Short mmCIF file of C-alpha atoms in Angstrom, two decimals:
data_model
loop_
_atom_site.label_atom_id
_atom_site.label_comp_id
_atom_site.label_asym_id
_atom_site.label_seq_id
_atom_site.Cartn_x
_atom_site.Cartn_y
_atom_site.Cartn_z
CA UNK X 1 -18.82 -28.49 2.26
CA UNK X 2 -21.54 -28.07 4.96
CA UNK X 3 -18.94 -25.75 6.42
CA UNK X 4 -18.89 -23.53 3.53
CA UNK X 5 -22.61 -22.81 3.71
CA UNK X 6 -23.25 -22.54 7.49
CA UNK X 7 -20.09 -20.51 7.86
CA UNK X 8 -20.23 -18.52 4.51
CA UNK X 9 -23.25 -19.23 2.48
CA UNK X 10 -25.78 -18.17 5.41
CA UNK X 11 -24.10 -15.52 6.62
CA UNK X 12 -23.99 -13.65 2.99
CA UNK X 13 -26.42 -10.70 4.17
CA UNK X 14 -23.88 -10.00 6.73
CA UNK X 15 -20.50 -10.36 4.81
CA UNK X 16 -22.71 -8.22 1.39
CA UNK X 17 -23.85 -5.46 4.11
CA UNK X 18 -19.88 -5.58 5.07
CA UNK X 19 -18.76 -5.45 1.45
CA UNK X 20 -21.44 -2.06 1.02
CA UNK X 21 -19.96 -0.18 3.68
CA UNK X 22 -16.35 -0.93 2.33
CA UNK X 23 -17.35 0.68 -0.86
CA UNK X 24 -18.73 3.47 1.10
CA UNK X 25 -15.76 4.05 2.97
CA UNK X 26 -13.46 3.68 -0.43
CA UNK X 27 -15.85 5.80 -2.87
CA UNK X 28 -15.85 8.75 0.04
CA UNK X 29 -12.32 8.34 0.50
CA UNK X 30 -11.43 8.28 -3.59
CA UNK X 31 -13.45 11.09 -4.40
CA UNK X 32 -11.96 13.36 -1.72
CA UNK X 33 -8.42 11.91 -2.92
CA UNK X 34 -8.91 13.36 -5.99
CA UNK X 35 -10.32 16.44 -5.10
CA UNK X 36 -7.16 16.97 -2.46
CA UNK X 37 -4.47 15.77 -4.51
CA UNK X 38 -5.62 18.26 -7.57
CA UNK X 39 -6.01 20.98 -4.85
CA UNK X 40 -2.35 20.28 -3.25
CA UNK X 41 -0.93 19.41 -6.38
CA UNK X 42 -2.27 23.00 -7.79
CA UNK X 43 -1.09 24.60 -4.70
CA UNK X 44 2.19 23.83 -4.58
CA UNK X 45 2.59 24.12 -8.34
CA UNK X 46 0.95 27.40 -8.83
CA UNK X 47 0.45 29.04 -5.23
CA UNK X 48 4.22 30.43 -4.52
CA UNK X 49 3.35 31.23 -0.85
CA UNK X 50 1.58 27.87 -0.35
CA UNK X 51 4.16 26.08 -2.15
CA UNK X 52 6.26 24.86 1.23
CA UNK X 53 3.43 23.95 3.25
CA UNK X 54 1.44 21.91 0.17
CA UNK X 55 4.54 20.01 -0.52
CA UNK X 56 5.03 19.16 3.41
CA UNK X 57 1.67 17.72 3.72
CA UNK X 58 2.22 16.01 0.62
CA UNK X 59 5.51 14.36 2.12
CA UNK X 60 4.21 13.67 5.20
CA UNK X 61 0.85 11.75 3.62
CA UNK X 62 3.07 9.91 1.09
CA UNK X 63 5.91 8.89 4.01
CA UNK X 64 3.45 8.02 6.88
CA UNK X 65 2.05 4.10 6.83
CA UNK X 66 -1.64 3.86 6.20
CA UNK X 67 -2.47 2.72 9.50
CA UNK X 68 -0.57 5.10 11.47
CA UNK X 69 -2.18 7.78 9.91
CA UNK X 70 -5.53 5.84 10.64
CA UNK X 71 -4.63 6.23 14.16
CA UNK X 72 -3.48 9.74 14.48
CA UNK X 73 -6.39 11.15 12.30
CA UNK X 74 -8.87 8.50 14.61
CA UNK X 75 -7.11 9.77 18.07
CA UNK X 76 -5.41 13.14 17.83
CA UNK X 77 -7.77 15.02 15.51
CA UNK X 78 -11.05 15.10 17.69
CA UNK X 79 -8.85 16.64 19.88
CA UNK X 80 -6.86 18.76 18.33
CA UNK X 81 -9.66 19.96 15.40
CA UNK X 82 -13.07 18.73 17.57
CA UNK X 83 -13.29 16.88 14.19
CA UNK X 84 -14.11 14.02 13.24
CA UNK X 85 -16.70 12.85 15.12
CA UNK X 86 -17.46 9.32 14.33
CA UNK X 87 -15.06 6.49 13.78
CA UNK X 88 -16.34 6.11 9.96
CA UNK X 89 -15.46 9.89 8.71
CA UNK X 90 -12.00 8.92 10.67
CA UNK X 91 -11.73 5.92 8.49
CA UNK X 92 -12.25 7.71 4.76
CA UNK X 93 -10.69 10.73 5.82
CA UNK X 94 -7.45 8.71 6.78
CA UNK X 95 -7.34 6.90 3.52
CA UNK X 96 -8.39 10.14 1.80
CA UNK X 97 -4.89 12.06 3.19
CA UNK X 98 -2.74 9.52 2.33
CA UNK X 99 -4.13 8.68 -1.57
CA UNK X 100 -4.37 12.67 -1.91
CA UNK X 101 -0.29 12.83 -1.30
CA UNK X 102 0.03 10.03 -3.84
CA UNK X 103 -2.06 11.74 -5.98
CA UNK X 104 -0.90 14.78 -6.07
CA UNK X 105 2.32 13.80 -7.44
CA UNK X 106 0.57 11.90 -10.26
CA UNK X 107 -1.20 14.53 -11.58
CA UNK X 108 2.18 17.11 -11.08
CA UNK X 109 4.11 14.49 -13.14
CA UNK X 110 1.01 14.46 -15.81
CA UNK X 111 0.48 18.20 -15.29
CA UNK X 112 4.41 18.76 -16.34
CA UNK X 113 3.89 16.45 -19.21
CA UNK X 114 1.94 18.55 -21.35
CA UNK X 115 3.69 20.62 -23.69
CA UNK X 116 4.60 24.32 -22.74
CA UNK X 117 3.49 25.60 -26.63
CA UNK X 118 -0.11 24.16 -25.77
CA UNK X 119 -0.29 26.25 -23.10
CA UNK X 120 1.33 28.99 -25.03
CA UNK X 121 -1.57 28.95 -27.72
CA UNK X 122 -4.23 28.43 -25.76
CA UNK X 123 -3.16 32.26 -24.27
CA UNK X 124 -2.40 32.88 -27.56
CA UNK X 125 -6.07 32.85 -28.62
CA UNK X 126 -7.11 34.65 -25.61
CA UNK X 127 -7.97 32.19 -22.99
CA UNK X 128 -7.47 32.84 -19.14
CA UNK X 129 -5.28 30.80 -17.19
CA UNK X 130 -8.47 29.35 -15.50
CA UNK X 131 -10.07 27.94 -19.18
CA UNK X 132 -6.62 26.66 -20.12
CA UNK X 133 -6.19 24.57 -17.20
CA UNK X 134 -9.77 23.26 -17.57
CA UNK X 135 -9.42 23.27 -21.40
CA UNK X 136 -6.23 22.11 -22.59
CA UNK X 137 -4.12 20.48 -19.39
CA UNK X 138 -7.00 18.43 -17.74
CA UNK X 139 -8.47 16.58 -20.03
CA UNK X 140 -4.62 15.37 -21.39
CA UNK X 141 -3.90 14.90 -17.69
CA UNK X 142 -7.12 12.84 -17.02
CA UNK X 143 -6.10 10.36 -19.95
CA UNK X 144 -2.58 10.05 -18.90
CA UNK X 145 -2.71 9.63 -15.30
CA UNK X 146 -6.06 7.11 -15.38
CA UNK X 147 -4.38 4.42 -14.95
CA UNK X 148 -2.38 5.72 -12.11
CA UNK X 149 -5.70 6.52 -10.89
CA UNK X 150 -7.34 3.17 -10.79
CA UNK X 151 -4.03 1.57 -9.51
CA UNK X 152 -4.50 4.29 -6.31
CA UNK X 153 -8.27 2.87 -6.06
CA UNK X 154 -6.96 -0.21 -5.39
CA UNK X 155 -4.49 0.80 -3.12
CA UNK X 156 -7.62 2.21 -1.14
CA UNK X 157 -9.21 -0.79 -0.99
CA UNK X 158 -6.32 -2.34 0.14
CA UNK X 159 -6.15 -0.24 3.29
CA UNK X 160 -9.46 0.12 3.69
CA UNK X 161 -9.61 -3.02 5.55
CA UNK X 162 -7.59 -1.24 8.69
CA UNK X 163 -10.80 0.85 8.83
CA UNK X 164 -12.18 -2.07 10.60
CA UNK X 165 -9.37 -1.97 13.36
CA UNK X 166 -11.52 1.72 14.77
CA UNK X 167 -14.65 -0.58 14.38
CA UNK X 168 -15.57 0.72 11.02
CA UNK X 169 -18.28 -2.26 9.98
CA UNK X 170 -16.64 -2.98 6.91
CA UNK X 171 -16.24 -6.70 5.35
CA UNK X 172 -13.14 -6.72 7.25
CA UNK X 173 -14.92 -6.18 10.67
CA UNK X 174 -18.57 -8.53 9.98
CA UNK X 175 -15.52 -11.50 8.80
CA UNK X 176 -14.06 -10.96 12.10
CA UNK X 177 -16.73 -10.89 13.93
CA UNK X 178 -18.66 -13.97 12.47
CA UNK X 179 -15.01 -15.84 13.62
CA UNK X 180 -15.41 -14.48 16.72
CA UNK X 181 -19.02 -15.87 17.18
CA UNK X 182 -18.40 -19.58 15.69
CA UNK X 183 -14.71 -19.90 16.28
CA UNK X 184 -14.11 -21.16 12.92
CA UNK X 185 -11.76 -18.75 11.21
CA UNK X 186 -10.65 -21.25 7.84
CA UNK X 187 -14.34 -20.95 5.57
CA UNK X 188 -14.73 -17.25 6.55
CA UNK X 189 -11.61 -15.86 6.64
CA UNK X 190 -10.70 -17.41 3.39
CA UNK X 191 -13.92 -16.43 1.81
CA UNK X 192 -13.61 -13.04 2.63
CA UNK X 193 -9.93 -12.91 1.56
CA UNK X 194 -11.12 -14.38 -2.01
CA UNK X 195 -13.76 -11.74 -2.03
CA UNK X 196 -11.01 -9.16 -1.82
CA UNK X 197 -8.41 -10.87 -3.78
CA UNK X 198 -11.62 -10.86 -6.94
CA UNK X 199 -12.82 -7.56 -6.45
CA UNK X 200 -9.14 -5.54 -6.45
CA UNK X 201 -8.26 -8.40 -9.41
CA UNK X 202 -11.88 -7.08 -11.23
CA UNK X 203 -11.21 -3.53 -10.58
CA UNK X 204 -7.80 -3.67 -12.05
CA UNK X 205 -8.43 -5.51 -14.91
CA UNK X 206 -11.47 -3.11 -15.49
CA UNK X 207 -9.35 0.10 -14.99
CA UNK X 208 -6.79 -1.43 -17.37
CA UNK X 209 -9.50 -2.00 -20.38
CA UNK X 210 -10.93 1.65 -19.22
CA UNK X 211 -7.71 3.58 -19.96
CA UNK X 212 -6.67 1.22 -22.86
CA UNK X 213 -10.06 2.13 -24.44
CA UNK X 214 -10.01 6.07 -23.50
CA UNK X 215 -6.36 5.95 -24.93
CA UNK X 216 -7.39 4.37 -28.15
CA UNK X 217 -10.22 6.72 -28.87
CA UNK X 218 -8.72 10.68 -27.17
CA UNK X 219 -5.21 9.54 -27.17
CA UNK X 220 -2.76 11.63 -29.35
CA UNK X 221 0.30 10.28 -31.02
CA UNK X 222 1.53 6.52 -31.01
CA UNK X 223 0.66 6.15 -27.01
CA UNK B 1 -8.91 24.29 24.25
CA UNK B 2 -7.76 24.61 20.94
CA UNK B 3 -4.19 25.77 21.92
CA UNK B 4 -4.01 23.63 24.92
CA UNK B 5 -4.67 20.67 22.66
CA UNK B 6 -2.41 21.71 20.11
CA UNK B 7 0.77 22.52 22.79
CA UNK B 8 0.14 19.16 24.34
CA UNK B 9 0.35 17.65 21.17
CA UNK B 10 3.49 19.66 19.97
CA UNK B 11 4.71 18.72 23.64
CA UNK B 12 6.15 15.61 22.85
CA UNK B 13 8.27 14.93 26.14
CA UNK B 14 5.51 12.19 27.12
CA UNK B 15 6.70 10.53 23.67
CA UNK B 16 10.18 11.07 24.51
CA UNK B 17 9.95 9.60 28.35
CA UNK B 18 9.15 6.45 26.92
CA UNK B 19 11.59 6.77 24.49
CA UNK B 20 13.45 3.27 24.82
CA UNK B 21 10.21 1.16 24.94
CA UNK B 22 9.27 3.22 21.54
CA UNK B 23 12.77 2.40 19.85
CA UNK B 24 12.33 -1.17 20.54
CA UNK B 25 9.32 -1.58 19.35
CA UNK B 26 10.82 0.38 16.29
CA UNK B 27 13.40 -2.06 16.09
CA UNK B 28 10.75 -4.58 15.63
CA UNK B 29 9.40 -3.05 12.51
CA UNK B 30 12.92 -3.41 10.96
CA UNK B 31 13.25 -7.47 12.59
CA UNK B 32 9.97 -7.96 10.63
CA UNK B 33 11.03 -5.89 7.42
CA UNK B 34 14.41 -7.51 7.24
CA UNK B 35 13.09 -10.98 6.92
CA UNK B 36 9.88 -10.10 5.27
CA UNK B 37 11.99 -8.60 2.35
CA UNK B 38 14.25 -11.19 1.81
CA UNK B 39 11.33 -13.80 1.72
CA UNK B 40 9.53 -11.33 -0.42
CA UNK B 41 12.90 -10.97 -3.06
CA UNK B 42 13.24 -14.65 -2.90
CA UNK B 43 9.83 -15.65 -3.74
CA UNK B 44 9.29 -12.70 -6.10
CA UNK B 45 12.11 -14.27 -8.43
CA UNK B 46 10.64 -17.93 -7.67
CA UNK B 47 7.32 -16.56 -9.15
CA UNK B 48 8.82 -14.34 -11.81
CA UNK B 49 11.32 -17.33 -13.25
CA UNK B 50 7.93 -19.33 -13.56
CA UNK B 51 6.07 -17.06 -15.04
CA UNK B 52 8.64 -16.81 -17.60
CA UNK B 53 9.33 -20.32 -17.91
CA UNK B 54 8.63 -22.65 -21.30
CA UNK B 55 5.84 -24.70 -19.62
CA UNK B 56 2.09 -23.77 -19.42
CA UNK B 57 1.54 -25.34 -16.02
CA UNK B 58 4.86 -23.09 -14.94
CA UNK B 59 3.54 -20.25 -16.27
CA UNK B 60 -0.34 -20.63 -15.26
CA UNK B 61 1.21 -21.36 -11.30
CA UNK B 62 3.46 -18.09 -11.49
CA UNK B 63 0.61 -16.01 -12.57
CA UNK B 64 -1.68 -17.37 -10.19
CA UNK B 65 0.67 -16.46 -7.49
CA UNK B 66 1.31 -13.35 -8.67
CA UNK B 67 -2.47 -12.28 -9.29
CA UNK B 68 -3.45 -14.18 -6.03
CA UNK B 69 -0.39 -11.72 -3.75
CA UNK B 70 -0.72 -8.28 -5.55
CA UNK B 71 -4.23 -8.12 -5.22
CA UNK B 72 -4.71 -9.32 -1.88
CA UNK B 73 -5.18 -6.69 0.92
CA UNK B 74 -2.01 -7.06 3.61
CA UNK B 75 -4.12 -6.72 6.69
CA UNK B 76 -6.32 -9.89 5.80
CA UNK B 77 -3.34 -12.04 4.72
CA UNK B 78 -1.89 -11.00 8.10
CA UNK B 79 -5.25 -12.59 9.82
CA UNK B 80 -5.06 -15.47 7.18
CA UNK B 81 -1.57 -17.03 8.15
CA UNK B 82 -1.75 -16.04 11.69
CA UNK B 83 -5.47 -17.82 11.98
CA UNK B 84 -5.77 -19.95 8.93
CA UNK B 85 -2.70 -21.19 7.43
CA UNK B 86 -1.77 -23.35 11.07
CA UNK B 87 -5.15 -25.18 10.94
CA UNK B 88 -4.54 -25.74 7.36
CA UNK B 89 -1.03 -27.07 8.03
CA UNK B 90 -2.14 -29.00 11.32
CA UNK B 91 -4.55 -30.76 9.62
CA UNK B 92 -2.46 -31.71 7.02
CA UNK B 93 0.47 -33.16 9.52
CA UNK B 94 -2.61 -34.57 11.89
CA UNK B 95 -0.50 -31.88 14.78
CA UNK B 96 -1.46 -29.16 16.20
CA UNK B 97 0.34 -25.83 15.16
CA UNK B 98 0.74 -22.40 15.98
CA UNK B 99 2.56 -19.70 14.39
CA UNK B 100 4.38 -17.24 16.28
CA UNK B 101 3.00 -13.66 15.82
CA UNK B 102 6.55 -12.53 14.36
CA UNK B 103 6.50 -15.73 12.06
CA UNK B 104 3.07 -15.03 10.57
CA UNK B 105 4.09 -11.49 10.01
CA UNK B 106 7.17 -12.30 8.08
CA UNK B 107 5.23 -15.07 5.91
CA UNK B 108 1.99 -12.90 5.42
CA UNK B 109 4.52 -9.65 4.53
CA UNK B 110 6.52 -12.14 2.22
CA UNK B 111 3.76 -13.51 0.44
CA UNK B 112 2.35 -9.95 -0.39
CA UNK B 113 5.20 -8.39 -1.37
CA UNK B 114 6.70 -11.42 -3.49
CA UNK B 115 3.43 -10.80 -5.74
CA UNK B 116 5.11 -7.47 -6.35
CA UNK B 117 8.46 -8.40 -6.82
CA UNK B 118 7.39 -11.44 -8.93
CA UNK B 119 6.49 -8.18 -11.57
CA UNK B 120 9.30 -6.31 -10.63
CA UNK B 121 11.57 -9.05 -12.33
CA UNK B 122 9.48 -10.29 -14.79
CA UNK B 123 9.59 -7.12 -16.72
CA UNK B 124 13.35 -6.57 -16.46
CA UNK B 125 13.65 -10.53 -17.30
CA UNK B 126 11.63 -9.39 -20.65
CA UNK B 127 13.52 -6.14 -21.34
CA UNK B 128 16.44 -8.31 -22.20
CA UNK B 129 16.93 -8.63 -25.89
CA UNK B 130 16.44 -11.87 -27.03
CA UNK B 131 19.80 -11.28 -28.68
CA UNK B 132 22.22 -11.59 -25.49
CA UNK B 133 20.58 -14.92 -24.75
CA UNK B 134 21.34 -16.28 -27.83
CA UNK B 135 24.95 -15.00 -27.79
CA UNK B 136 25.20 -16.52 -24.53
CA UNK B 137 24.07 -19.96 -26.09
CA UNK B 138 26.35 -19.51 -29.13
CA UNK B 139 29.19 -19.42 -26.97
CA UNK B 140 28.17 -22.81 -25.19
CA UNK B 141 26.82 -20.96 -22.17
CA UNK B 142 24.39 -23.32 -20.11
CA UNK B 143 20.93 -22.19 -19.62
CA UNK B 144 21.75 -21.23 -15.88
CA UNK B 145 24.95 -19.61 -16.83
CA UNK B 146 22.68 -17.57 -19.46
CA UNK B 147 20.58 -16.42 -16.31
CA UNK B 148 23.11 -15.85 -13.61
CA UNK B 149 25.70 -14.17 -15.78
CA UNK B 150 23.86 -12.30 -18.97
CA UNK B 151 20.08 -11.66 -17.47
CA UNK B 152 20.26 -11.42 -13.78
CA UNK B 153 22.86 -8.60 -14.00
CA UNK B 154 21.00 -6.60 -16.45
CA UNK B 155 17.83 -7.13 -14.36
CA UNK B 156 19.05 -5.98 -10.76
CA UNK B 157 20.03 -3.01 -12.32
CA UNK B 158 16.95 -2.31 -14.27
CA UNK B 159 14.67 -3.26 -11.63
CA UNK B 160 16.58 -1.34 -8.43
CA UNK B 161 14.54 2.18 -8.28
CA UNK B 162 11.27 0.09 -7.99
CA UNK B 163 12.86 -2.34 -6.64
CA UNK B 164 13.69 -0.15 -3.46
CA UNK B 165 10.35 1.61 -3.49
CA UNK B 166 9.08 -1.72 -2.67
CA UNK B 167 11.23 -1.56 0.02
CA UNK B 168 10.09 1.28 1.29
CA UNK B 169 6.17 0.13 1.04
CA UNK B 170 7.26 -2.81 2.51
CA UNK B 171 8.61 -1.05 6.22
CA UNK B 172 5.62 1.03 5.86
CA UNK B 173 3.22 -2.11 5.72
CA UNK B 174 5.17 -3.59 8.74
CA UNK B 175 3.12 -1.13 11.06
CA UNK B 176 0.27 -3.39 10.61
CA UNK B 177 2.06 -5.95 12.67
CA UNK B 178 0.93 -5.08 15.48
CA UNK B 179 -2.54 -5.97 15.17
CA UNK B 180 -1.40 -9.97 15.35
CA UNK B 181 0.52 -8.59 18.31
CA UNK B 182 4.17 -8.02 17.39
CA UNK B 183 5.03 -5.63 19.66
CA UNK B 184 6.29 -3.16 17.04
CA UNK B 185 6.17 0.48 17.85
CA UNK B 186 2.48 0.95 17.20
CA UNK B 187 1.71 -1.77 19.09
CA UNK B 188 4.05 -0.19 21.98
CA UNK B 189 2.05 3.16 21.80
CA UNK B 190 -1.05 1.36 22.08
CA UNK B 191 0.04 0.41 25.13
CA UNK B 192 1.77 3.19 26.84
CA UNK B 193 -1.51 4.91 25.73
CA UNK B 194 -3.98 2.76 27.52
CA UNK B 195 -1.62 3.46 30.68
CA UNK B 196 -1.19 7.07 30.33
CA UNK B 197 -4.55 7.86 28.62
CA UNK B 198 -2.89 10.81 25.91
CA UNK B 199 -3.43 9.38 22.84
CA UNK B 200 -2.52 13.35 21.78
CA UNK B 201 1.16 13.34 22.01
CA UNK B 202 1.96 9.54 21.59
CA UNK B 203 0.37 9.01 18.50
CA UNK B 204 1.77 12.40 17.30
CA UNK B 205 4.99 11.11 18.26
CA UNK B 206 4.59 8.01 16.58
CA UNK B 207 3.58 9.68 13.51
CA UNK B 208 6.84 11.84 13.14
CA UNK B 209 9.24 8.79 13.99
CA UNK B 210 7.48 7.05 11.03
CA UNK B 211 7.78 9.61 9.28
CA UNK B 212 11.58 10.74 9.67
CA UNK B 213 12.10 7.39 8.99
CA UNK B 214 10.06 6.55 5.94
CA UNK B 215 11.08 9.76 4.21
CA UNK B 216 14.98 9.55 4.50
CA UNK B 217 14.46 6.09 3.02
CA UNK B 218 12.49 7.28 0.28
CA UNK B 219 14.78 10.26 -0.42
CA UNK B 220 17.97 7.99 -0.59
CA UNK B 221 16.28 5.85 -2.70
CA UNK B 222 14.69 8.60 -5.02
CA UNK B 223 18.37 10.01 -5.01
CA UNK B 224 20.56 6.81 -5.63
CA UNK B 225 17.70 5.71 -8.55
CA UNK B 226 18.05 8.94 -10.06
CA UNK B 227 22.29 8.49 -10.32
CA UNK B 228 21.33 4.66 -11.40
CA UNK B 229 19.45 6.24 -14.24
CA UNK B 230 21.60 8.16 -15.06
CA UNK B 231 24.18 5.71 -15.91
CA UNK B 232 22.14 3.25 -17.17
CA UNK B 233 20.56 5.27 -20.09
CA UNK B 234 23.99 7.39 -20.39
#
């Protein structure tokens, strides 16, 4: 046991500064998901001379692996855009593309969902397309897709620990460095990986109570 | 600047000199997806057939596998059995053991993916109506007869459009490999890169071949699950 608290134990300030700057990185790279999937998703559903290029990006985030688009976005974009310029906005904006893709296609398959005559009446009583998207096709797509949601937050997680490959300190990179320093990879690395293991298990669990309880109370029908 | 980056990074002839080293390594991906999946499909029903089993202790071991797999991120299971999992083992047999990079791939890949698969089943095991297994034991069907000829059939065909996008996440996971050293194709363009010192066109190049790939996989499989569904529900 005196393992456990030399190796894990007294090094918690660095593994909990770690664990902070993976939620940075995964918060940064969920909200811009979300933002670019419902602006790619709204392109290529609404935007007829956008339409090809939204739903190429959206292939190519959905069909490239995580890390190779960690890569690209880390190595070819400074020099292709001058942008970014540090190794963490590389690391969120990579996980950002690739959830966005996935995302997009969520909230086309919730968008399609709602009923055409909802739309219908909501132009029937005089609202612009603009308020009836806001109005009447969010909110229904927000409660159907939440779950899909959360599941893509964990997926983010997931990958975020590749940030730590382009020296990103996440958890990831303070576990691997701490093994590096004592050469004693069994207490850390398996404390870290039950750190991840109980925080994508918690968030999971939590997003499942979330959209059971946002389902019970705004949800329409049987559901 | 601008357009000289951007025509050296359409200019992918750099990519395509080293063209053989970069299909090798590809080839690598699919050595470590080929047996990663079949360790994943055989573990996955392993875990699901205890998780649906009579027992508690059966049932609380499938579920811990299951939760302990599908949450766990693939990159630190990677480091896990390539770094931990040998000292665990050596100390257990009093030897001293190393994994092969390729091994620890394959059993890190495995484990993750069986967590997946372990779902996969377990909800087509519990879409069958209770109904055909006790037809099956009215006739004097044995238990394992029950599963190999009335549930099992009725599963794979249930569970094959998510079965084979696990497939698919599964190659795409394999490009992690190469941080434990496989020499997959990233790990090749890491490589040729610190040689040739264009990250531009080789990671560019990379990208696309992943891509090509991954995306005529996906499409088969989005177009054979949408013919399975078809005759399934018809």
């Amino acid at each position: 046991m005196g393992n456990w608290e030399r190796l894990v134990w007294n090094q918690r300030e660095v593994l909990l500064e770690g664990f902070l700057v993976t939620l940075h990185v995964c918060a940064l790279a969920f909200a811009a998901a979300i933002l670019g999937g419902l602006a790619l998703c709204l392109l290529r559903m609404h935007v007829r001379p956008l339409r090809p290029l939204a739903t190429l990006l959206i292939e190519f985030f959905r069909a490239t692996p995580i890390f190779v688009q960690l890569m690209w976005v880390n190595y070819v974009w400074p020099e292709l855009f001058g942008w970014p310029n540090s190794f963490f906005t590389a690391g969120w904006v990579a996980l950002a593309l690739q959830s966005s893709g996935y995302l997009a296609e969520t909230f086309r398959a919730g968008i399609e969902a709602v009923p055409r005559g909802q739309r219908e009446a909501g132009e029937a009583v005089g609202m612009g397309p603009a308020l009836v998207m806001a109005r009447i096709v969010l909110p229904q797509v927000a409660l159907t897709t939440a779950p899909a949601i959360v599941n893509q937050f964990t997926v983010i997680v997931k990958s975020s620990t590749l940030v730590s490959v382009i020296t990103v300190q996440d958890l990831m990179f303070q576990s691997q460095k701490l093994v590096n320093v004592w050469y004693e990879p069994i207490e850390i690395l398996t404390a870290t990986a039950a750190i991840y293991i109980a925080f994508v298990f918690a968030v999971s669990a939590c997003g499942k109570r979330l959209s059971d309880a946002l389902r019970r109370r705004f949800g329409i029908g049987s559901g | 600047m601008f357009s000289d980056a951007l025509r050296e990074s359409v200019d992918l002839s750099l990519f395509w000199d080293y063209r053989e080293v970069m299909l090798s390594g590809l080839a690598f991906n699919f050595h470590v997806f080929a047996a990663s999946a079949t360790a994943a499909i055989a573990l996955g029903l392993g875990a699901a057939l205890l998780r649906v089993a009579q027992a508690l202790p059966f049932r609380v071991l499938g579920t811990l596998h299951v939760e302990t797999f599908r949450n766990a991120p693939d990159y630190i299971m990677l480091v896990w059995v390539h770094f931990v999992l040998p000292l665990l083992l050596g100390a257990a047999l009093g030897t001293r053991i190393e994994f092969h990079p390729f091994a620890s791939a394959v059993i890190a890949l495995g484990l993750v993916y069986s967590g997946y698969y372990a779902e996969t089943f377990r909800a087509g095991i519990q879409s069958i109506p209770r109904g055909h297994l006790e037809a099956g034991r009215a006739c004097g069907m044995s238990e394992r007869q029950i599963l190999w000829r009335i549930v099992m059939p009725q599963v794979v065909r249930r569970m094959l459009p998510e079965g084979l996008n696990q497939l698919v996440s599964l190659f795409k996971a394999t490009t992690i490999v190469s941080l434990i050293t496989v020499p997959d194709l990233m790990y090749r363009v890491s490589m040729v890169t610190a040689t040739e010192m264009k990250p531009l066109p080789l990671y560019t190049g990379a990208a696309l071949l992943y891509f090509a790939v991954v995306f005529a996989a996906a499409s088969l499989v989005r177009l054979a699950s949408e013919r399975w569904r078809r005759r399934i529900l018809a």
